[in-house]
Coordinates of C-alpha atoms in Angstrom, one line a residue:
Chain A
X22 CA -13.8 15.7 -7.2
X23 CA -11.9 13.0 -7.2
X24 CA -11.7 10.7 -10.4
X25 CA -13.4 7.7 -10.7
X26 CA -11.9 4.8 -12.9
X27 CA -14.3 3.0 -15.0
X28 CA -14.7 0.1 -12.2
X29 CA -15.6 2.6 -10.0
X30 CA -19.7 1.5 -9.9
X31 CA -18.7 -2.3 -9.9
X32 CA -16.5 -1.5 -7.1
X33 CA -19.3 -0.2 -4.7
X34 CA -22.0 -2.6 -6.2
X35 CA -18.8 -5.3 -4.4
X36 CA -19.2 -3.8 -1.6
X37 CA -15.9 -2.1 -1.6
X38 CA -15.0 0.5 1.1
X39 CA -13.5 3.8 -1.2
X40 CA -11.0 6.5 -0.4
X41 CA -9.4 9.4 -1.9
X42 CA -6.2 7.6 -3.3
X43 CA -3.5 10.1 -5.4
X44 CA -6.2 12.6 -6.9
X45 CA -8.8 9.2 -7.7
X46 CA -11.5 7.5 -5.4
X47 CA -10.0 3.5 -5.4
X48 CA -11.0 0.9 -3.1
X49 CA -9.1 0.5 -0.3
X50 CA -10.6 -2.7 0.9
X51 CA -13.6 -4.8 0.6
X52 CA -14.4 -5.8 3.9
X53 CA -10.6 -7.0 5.2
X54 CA -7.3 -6.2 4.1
X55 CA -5.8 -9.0 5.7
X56 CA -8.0 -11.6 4.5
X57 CA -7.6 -10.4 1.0
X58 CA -3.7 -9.9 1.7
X59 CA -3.7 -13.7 2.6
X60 CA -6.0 -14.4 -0.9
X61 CA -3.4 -13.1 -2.8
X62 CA -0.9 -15.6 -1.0
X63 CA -2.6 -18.5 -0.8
X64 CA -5.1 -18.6 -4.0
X65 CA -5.7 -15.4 -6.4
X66 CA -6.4 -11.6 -5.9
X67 CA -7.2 -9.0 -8.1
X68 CA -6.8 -5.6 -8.7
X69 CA -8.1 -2.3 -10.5
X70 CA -5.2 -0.7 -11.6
X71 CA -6.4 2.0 -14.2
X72 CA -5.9 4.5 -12.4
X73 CA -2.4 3.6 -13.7
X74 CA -1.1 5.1 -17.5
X75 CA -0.4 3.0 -20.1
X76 CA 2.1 5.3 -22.6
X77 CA 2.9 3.8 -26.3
X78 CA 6.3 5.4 -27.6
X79 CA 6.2 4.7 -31.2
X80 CA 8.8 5.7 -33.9
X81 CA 12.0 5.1 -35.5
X82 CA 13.8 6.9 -32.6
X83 CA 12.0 5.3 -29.5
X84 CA 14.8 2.8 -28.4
X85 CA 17.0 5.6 -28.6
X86 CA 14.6 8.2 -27.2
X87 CA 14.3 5.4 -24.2
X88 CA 17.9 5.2 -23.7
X89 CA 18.5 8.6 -23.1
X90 CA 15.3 9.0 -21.2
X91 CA 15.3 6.3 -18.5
X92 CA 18.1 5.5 -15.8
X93 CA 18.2 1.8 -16.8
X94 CA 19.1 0.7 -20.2
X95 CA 16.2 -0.8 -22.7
X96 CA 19.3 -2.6 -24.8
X97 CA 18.9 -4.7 -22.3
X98 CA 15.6 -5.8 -24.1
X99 CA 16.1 -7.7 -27.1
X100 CA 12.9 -10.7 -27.2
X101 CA 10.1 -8.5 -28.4
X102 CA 7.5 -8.6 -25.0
X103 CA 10.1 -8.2 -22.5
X104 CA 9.7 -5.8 -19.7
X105 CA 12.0 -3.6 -17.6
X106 CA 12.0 -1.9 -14.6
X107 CA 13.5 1.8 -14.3
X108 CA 13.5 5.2 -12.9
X109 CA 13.1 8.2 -15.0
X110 CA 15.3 11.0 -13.3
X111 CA 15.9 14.4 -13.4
X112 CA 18.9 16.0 -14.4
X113 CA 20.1 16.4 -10.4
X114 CA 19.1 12.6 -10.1
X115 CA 16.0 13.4 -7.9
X116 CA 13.4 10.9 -9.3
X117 CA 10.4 11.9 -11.4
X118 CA 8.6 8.3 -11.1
X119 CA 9.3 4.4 -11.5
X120 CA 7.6 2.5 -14.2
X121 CA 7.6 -0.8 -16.2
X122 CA 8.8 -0.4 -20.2
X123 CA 7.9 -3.0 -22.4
X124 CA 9.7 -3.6 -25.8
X125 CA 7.3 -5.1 -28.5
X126 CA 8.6 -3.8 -32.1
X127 CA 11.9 -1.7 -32.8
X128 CA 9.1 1.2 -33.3
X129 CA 6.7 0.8 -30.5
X130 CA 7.4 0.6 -26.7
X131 CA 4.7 0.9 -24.1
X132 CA 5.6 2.3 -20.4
X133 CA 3.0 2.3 -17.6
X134 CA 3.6 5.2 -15.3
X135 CA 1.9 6.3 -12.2
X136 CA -1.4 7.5 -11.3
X137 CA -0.5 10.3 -9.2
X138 CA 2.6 11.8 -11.4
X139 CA 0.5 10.7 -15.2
X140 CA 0.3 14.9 -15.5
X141 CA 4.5 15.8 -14.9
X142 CA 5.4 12.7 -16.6
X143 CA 3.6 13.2 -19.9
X144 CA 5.2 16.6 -19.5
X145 CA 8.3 15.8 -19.0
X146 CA 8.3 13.0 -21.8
X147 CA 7.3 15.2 -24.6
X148 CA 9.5 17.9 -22.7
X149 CA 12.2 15.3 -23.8
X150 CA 11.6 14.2 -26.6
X151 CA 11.9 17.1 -29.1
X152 CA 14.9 15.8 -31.1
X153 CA 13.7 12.1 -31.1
X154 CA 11.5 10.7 -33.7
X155 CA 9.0 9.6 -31.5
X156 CA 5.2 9.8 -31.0
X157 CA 4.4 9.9 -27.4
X158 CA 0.1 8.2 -26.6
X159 CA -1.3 7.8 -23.1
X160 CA -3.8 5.2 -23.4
X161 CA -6.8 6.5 -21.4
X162 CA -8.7 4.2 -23.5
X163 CA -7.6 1.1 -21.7
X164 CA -8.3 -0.3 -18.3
X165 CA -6.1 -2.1 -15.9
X166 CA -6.6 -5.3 -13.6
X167 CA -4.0 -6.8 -12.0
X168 CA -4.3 -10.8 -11.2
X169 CA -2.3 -11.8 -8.6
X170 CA -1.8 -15.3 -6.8
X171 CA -0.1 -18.6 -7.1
X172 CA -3.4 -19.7 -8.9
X173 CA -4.4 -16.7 -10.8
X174 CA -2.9 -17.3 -13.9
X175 CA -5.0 -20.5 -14.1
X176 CA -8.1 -18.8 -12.8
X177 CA -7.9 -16.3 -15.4
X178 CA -6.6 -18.1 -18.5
X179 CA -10.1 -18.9 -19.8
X180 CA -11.6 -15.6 -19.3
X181 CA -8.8 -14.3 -21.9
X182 CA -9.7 -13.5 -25.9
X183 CA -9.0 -17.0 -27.8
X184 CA -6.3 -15.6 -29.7
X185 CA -4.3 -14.2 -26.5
X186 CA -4.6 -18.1 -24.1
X187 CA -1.9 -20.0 -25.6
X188 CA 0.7 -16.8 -25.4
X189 CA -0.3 -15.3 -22.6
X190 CA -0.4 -19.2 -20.9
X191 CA 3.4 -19.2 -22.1
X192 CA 4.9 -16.0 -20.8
X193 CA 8.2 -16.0 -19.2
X194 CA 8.2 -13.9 -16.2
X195 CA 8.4 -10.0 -16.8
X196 CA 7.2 -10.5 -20.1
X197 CA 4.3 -9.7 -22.1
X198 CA 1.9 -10.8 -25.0
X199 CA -1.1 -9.0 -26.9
X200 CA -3.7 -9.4 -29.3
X201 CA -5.4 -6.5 -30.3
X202 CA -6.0 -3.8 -27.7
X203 CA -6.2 -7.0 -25.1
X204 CA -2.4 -6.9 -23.5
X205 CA -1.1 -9.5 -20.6
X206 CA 1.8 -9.1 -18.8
X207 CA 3.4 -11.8 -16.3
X208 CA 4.5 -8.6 -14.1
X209 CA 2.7 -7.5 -11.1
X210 CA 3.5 -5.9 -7.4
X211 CA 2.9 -8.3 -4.8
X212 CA 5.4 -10.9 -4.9
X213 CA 3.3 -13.5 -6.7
X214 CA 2.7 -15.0 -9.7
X215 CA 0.0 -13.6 -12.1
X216 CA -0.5 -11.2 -14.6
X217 CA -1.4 -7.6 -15.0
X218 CA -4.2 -7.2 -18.0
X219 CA -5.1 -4.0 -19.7
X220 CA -7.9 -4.0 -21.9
X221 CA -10.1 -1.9 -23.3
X222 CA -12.2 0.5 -20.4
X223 CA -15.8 -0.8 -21.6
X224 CA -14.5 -4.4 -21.4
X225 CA -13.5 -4.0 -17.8
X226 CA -16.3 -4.2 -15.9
X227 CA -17.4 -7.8 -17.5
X228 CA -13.8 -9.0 -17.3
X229 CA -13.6 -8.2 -13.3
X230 CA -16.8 -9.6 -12.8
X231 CA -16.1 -13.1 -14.7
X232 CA -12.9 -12.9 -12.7
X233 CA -14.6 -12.8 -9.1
X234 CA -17.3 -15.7 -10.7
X235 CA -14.2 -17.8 -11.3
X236 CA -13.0 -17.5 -7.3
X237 CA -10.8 -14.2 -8.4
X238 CA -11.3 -12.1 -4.5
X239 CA -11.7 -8.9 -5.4
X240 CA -8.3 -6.6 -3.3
X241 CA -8.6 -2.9 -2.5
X242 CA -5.2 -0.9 -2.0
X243 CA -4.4 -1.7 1.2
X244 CA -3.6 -5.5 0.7
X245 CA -2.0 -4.4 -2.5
X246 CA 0.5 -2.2 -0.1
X247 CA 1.0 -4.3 2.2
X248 CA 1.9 -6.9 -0.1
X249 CA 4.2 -4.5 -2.4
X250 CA 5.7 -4.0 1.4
X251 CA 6.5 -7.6 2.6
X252 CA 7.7 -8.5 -1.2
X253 CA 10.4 -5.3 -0.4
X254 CA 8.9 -3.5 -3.3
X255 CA 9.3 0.9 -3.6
X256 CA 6.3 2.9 -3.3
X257 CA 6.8 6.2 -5.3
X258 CA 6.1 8.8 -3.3
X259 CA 6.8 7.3 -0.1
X260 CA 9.9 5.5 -0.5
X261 CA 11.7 8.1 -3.1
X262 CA 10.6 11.1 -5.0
X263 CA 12.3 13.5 -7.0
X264 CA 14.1 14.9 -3.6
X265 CA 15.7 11.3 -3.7
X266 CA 18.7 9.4 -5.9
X267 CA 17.8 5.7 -6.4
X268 CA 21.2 5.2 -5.2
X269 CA 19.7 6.4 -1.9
X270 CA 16.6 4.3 -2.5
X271 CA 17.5 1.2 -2.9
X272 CA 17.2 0.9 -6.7
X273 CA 21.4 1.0 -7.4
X274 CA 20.3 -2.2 -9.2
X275 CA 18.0 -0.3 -11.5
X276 CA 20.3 2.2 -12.7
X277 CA 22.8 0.9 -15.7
X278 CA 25.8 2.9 -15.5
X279 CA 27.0 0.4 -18.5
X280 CA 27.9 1.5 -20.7
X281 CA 30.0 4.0 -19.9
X282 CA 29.2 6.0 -23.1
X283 CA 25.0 5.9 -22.6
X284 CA 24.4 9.4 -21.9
X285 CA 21.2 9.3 -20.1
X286 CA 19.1 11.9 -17.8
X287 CA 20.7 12.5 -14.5
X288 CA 23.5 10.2 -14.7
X289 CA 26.4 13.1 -14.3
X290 CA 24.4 13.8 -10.9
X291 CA 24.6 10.1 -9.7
X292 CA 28.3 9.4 -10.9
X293 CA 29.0 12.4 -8.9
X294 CA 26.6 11.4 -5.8
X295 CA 28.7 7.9 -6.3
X296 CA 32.4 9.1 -6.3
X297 CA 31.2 11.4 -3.0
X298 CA 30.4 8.4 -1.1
X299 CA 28.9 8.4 2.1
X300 CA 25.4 7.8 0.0
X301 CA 22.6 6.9 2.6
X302 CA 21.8 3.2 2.8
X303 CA 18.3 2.0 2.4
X304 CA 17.4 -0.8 4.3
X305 CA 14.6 -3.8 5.5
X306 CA 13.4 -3.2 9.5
X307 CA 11.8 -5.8 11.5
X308 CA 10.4 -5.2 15.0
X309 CA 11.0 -7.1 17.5
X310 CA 8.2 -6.7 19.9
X311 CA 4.4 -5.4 19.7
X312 CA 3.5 -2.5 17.7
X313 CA 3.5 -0.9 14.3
X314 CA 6.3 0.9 11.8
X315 CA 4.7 3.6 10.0
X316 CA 6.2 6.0 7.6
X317 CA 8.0 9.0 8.8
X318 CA 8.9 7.4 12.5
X319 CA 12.4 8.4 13.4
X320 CA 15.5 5.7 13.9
X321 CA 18.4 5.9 16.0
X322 CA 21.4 4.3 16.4
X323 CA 21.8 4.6 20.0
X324 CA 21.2 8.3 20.9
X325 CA 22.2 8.9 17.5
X326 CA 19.1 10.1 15.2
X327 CA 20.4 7.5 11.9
X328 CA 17.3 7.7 9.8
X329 CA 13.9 7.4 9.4
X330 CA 11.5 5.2 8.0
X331 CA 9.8 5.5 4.6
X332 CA 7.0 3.1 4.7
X333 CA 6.2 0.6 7.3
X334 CA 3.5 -1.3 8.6
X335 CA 1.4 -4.9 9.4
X336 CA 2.8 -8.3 7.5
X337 CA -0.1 -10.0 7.8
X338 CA 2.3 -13.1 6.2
X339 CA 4.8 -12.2 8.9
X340 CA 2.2 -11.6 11.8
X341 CA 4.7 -8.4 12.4
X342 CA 5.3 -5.0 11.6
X343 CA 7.6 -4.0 9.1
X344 CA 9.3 -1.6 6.8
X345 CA 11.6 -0.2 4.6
X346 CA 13.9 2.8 5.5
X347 CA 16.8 5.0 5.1
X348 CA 19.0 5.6 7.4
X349 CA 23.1 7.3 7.4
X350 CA 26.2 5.1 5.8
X351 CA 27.2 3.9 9.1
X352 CA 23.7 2.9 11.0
X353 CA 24.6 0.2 12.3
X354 CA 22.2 -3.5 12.2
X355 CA 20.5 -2.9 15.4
X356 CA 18.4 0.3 16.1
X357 CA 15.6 1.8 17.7
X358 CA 12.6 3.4 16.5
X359 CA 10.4 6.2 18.1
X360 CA 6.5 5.2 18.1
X361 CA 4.8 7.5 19.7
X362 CA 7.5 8.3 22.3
X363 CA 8.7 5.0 23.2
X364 CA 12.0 3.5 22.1
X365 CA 11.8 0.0 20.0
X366 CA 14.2 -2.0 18.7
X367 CA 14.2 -2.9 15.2
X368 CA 16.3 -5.2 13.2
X369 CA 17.9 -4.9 9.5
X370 CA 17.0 -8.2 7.6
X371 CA 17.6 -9.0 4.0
X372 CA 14.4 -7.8 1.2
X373 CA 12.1 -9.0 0.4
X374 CA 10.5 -10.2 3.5
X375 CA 7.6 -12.7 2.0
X376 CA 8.0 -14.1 -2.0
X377 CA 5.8 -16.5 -3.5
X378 CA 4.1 -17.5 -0.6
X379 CA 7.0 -18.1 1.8
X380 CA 8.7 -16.2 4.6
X381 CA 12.1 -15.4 3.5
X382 CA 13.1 -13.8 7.0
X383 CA 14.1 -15.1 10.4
X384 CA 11.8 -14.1 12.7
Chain B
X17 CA -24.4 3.2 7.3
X18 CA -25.8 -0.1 8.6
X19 CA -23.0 -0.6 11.9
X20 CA -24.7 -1.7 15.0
X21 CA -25.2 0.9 18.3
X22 CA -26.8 -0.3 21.4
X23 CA -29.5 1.2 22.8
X24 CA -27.8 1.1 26.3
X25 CA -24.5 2.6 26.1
X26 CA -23.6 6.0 25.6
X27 CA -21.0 7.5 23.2
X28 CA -18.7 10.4 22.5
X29 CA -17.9 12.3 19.3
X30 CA -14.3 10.6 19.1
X31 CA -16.3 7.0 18.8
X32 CA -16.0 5.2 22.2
X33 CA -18.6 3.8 23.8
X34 CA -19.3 3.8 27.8
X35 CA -21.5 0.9 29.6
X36 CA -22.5 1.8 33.0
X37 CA -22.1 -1.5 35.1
X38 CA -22.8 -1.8 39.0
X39 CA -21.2 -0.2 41.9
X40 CA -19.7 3.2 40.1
X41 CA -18.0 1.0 37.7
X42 CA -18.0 1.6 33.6
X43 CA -16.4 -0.3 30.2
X44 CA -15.5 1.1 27.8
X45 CA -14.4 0.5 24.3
X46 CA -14.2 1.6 20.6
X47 CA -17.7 2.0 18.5
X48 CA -18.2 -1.0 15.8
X49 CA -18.4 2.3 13.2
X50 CA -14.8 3.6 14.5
X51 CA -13.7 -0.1 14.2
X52 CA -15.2 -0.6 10.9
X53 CA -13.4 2.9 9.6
X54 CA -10.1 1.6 11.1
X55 CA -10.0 -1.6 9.1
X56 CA -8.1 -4.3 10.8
X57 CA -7.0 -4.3 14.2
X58 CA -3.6 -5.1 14.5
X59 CA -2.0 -3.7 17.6
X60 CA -3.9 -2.1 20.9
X61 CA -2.1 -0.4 23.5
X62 CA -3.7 -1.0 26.7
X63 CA -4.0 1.8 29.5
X64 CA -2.1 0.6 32.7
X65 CA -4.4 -0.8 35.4
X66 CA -4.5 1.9 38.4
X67 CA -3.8 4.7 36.1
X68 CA -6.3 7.9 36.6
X69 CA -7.6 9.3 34.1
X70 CA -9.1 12.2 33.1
X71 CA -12.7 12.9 30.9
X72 CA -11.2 13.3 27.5
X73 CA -7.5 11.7 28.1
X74 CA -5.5 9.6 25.9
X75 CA -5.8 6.6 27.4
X76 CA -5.4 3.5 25.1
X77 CA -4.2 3.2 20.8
X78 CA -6.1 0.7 18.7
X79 CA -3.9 0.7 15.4
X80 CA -5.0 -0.6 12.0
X81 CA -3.6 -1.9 9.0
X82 CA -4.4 1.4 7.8
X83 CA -3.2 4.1 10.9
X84 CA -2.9 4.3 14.5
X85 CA -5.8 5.7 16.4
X86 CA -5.9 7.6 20.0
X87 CA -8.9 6.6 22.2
X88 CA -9.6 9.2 24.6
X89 CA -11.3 7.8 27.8
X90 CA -14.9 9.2 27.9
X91 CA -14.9 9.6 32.0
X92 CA -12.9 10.5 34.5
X93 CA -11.7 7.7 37.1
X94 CA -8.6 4.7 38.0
X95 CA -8.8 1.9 35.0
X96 CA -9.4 -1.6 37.2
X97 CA -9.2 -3.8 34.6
X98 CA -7.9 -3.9 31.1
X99 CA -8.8 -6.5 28.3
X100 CA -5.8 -8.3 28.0
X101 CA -7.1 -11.0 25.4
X102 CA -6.8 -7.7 22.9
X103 CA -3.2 -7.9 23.5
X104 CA -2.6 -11.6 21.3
X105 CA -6.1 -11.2 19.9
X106 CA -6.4 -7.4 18.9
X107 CA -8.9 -8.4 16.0
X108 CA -11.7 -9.2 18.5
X109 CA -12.5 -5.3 18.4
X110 CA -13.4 -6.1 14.6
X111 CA -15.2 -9.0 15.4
X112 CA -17.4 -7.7 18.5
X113 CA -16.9 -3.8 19.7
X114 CA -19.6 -3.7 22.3
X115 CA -18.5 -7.3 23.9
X116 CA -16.0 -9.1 23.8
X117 CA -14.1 -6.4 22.3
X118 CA -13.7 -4.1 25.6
X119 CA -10.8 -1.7 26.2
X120 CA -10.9 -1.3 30.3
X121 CA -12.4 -0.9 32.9
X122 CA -12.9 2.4 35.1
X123 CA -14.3 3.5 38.3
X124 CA -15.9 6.4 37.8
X125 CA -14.8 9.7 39.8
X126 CA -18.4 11.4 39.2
X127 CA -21.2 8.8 37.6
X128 CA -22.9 12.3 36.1
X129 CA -20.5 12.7 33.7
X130 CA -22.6 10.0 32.0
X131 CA -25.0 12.4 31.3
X132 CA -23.4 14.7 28.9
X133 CA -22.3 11.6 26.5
X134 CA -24.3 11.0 23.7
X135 CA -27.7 8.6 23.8
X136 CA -27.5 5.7 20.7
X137 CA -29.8 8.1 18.3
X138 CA -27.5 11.0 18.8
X139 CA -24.6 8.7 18.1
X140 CA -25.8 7.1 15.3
X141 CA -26.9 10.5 13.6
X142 CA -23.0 11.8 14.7
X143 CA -21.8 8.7 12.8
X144 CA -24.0 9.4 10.1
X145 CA -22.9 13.0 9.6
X146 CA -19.2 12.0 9.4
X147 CA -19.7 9.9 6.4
X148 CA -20.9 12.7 4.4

């Protein structure tokens, strides 16, 4: 049986269409992806994210429990609310999940992991952190909503508590406020402005539905993927797992190999993987004609199999297909791609592919 | 489910639907339930005009935002005609499976064949079933 998050009923009573979704029954859409992909561009979306964990870290020893633990380095937090991005590896370099850590006191930090891995990651924290003085605390207590949109910052700034408006109103990007068990972060996975929102799980329900009275379109999973896709964003699970090195994946830029004396988990494995070179490169396909990338379709470089891709499929933004892959050191910038027997050609552009609204690509 | 199946077509278990026009002649197309499952139409692969096909064949892929979907041609026979508007405009399927919507176009090789495809009540109780 899959679990149900504590929108589930509001969900259906919307109208939403459900599907298994990483062990939980999530709505993938509400009657059109692409319509609500577009909502999210033009105007405001939202999104039930509690399937998602929320983990507080508290303790003396949590910064340094964090820098051993993650692959980028929370010194690079010092405003209290600021969030980073980062894989948590293991020791080989193989990649256990990708998360958001937010630094609020020198004793408390608050991660948000996902769904699907919650169980090995919880494991492998308190696995960890045996020497630290830390307390590790899902927060099953607490619901999730992502608002998402050029205007859904607006839309949603007067269905926040009193006491959280004015700070959550003046959040820097990638930065967070709270009051409470209420917590608003200017973070999200689409490529828009907006906030994600976790609140307390019997407050959800009454928050979502104010948010859809105030022109909020309620989004299912799909538009949220395909818009993670076109802003060039990594799906766990798709895009790397722990059979993959972020240097393979894209995410160099997440790792912080400065400096040189932080000894965190896995980072003998990728200096290693680094000095061998030769590193697969991950890259940003377009295609050219009529048709669709999906994960898992082969690439070649000539005859030459050079990769495959990891996730793919319809910009609605774009009105073409594309997708994110990885493909051998030397691929060159024009290859081909096997759908269902026939050759392609695809094209390597620069991520993302859409941000804020706009087209960053060349069609 | 509330998704719409005429009384006059017929229907397989894979979700196509089969009118039977004049002269030996049928359409054929994807089930508003199938397209409704699918999501968003984004891409269709047409069959080639003149190409014979047999009861059961691949003949044509309707892919979704979601996945890519095989539609096996209910008949056997030569396609005449293929729906070219669903090249540009793919989302008609969404918008109208039994009309505008249409796949191709076949001459049938043996109009009986007809006969063994499901009748609208069978259909929609198939349907049914596969939600559950």
């Amino acid at each position: 049986m899959d679990k149900k998050t504590i929108l589930n009923t509001t969900h259906r009573e919307m109208g939403a269409r459900m599907v298994p979704f990483g062990g939980w029954d999530m709505p993938v859409h509400y009657g059109s992806q692409i319509e609500e992909h577009h909502a999210v561009r033009r105007d405001a979306g939202m999104f039930d994210v509690s399937h998602m964990t929320v983990v507080d870290l508290r303790g003396a020893g949590v910064r340094s429990f964090l820098r051993h633990l993650l692959a980028n380095d929370v010194n690079k937090l010092g405003t209290p609310g600021k969030a980073l991005y980062s894989c948590m590896l293991r020791d080989d370099g193989g990649v256990i999940d990708d998360l958001i850590v937010y630094f609020l006191d020198e004793s408390w930090f608050r991660m948000v992991v996902n769904a699907a891995t919650t169980e090995k990651d919880l494991a492998w924290i308190e696995q960890q952190a045996g020497d630290f003085d830390v307390a590790v605390s899902p927060r099953f207590d607490l619901g999730m909503v992502a608002v998402q949109g050029p205007v859904a910052r607006a839309k949603a700034k007067a269905l926040l508590p009193d006491a959280l408006r004015e700070p959550a109103m003046a959040l820097k990007p990638f930065s967070a406020a709270y009051a409470g068990d209420w917590f608003v972060g200017r973070t999200g996975y689409t490529g828009e402005d907006g906030f994600e929102v976790m609140l307390p799980e019997v407050e959800a329900p009454e928050f979502w539905r104010a948010l859809a009275a105030a022109g909020v379109r309620p989004c299912g999973l799909g538009a949220r993927d395909t818009l993670r896709l076109e802003a060039g964003m990594n799906l766990y699970g798709t895009d790397m797992d722990e059979s993959q090195s972020p240097l393979g994946s894209g995410l160099t830029w997440t790792v912080a190999f400065e400096p040189t004396d932080r000894d965190f988990i896995g980072r003998s494995a990728l200096e290693k993987q680094r000095s061998a070179g030769s590193l697969p490169k991950f890259v940003a396909l377009l295609l050219d004609g009529k048709g669709v990338l999906r994960g898992h379709q082969k690439l070649y470089d000539g005859e030459r199999e050079a990769g495959e891709i990891t996730s793919g499929g319809f910009s609605p933004t774009l009105e073409r297909s594309i997708a994110l892959a990885r493909v051998a050191a030397d691929a060159g910038d024009v290859l081909t791609v096997d759908i269902r027997g026939r050759r392609l050609s695809v094209r390597r552009v620069k991520a993302p592919f859409v941000r804020n609204g706009k087209p960053l690509i060349e069609l | 489910m509330s998704n719409d199946v005429p009384s006059e077509l017929k229907y397989t278990k894979s979700h196509e639907w089969v009118r039977a026009d004049d002269d030996g002649i049928a359409t054929v197309g994807i089930t508003d339930h199938a397209q409704e499952l699918l999501g968003d139409l984004v891409f269709v692969e047409l069959p080639e005009v003149g190409a014979e096909l047999g009861a059961g064949a691949e003949c044509a892929v309707v892919e979704s935002v979601k996945a890519a979907s095989d539609v096996y041609s209910p008949v056997t026979g030569e396609v005449i005609e293929a729906n070219e508007l669903l090249a540009d405009s793919p989302e008609t399927i969404n918008q109208d499976a039994y009309e505008e919507g249409w796949i191709y176009r076949i001459r049938l090789s043996d109009p009986s064949e007809l006969d063994a495809l499901m009748d609208a009540d069978a259909y929609a109780e198939h349907a049914e079933s596969e939600e559950h």
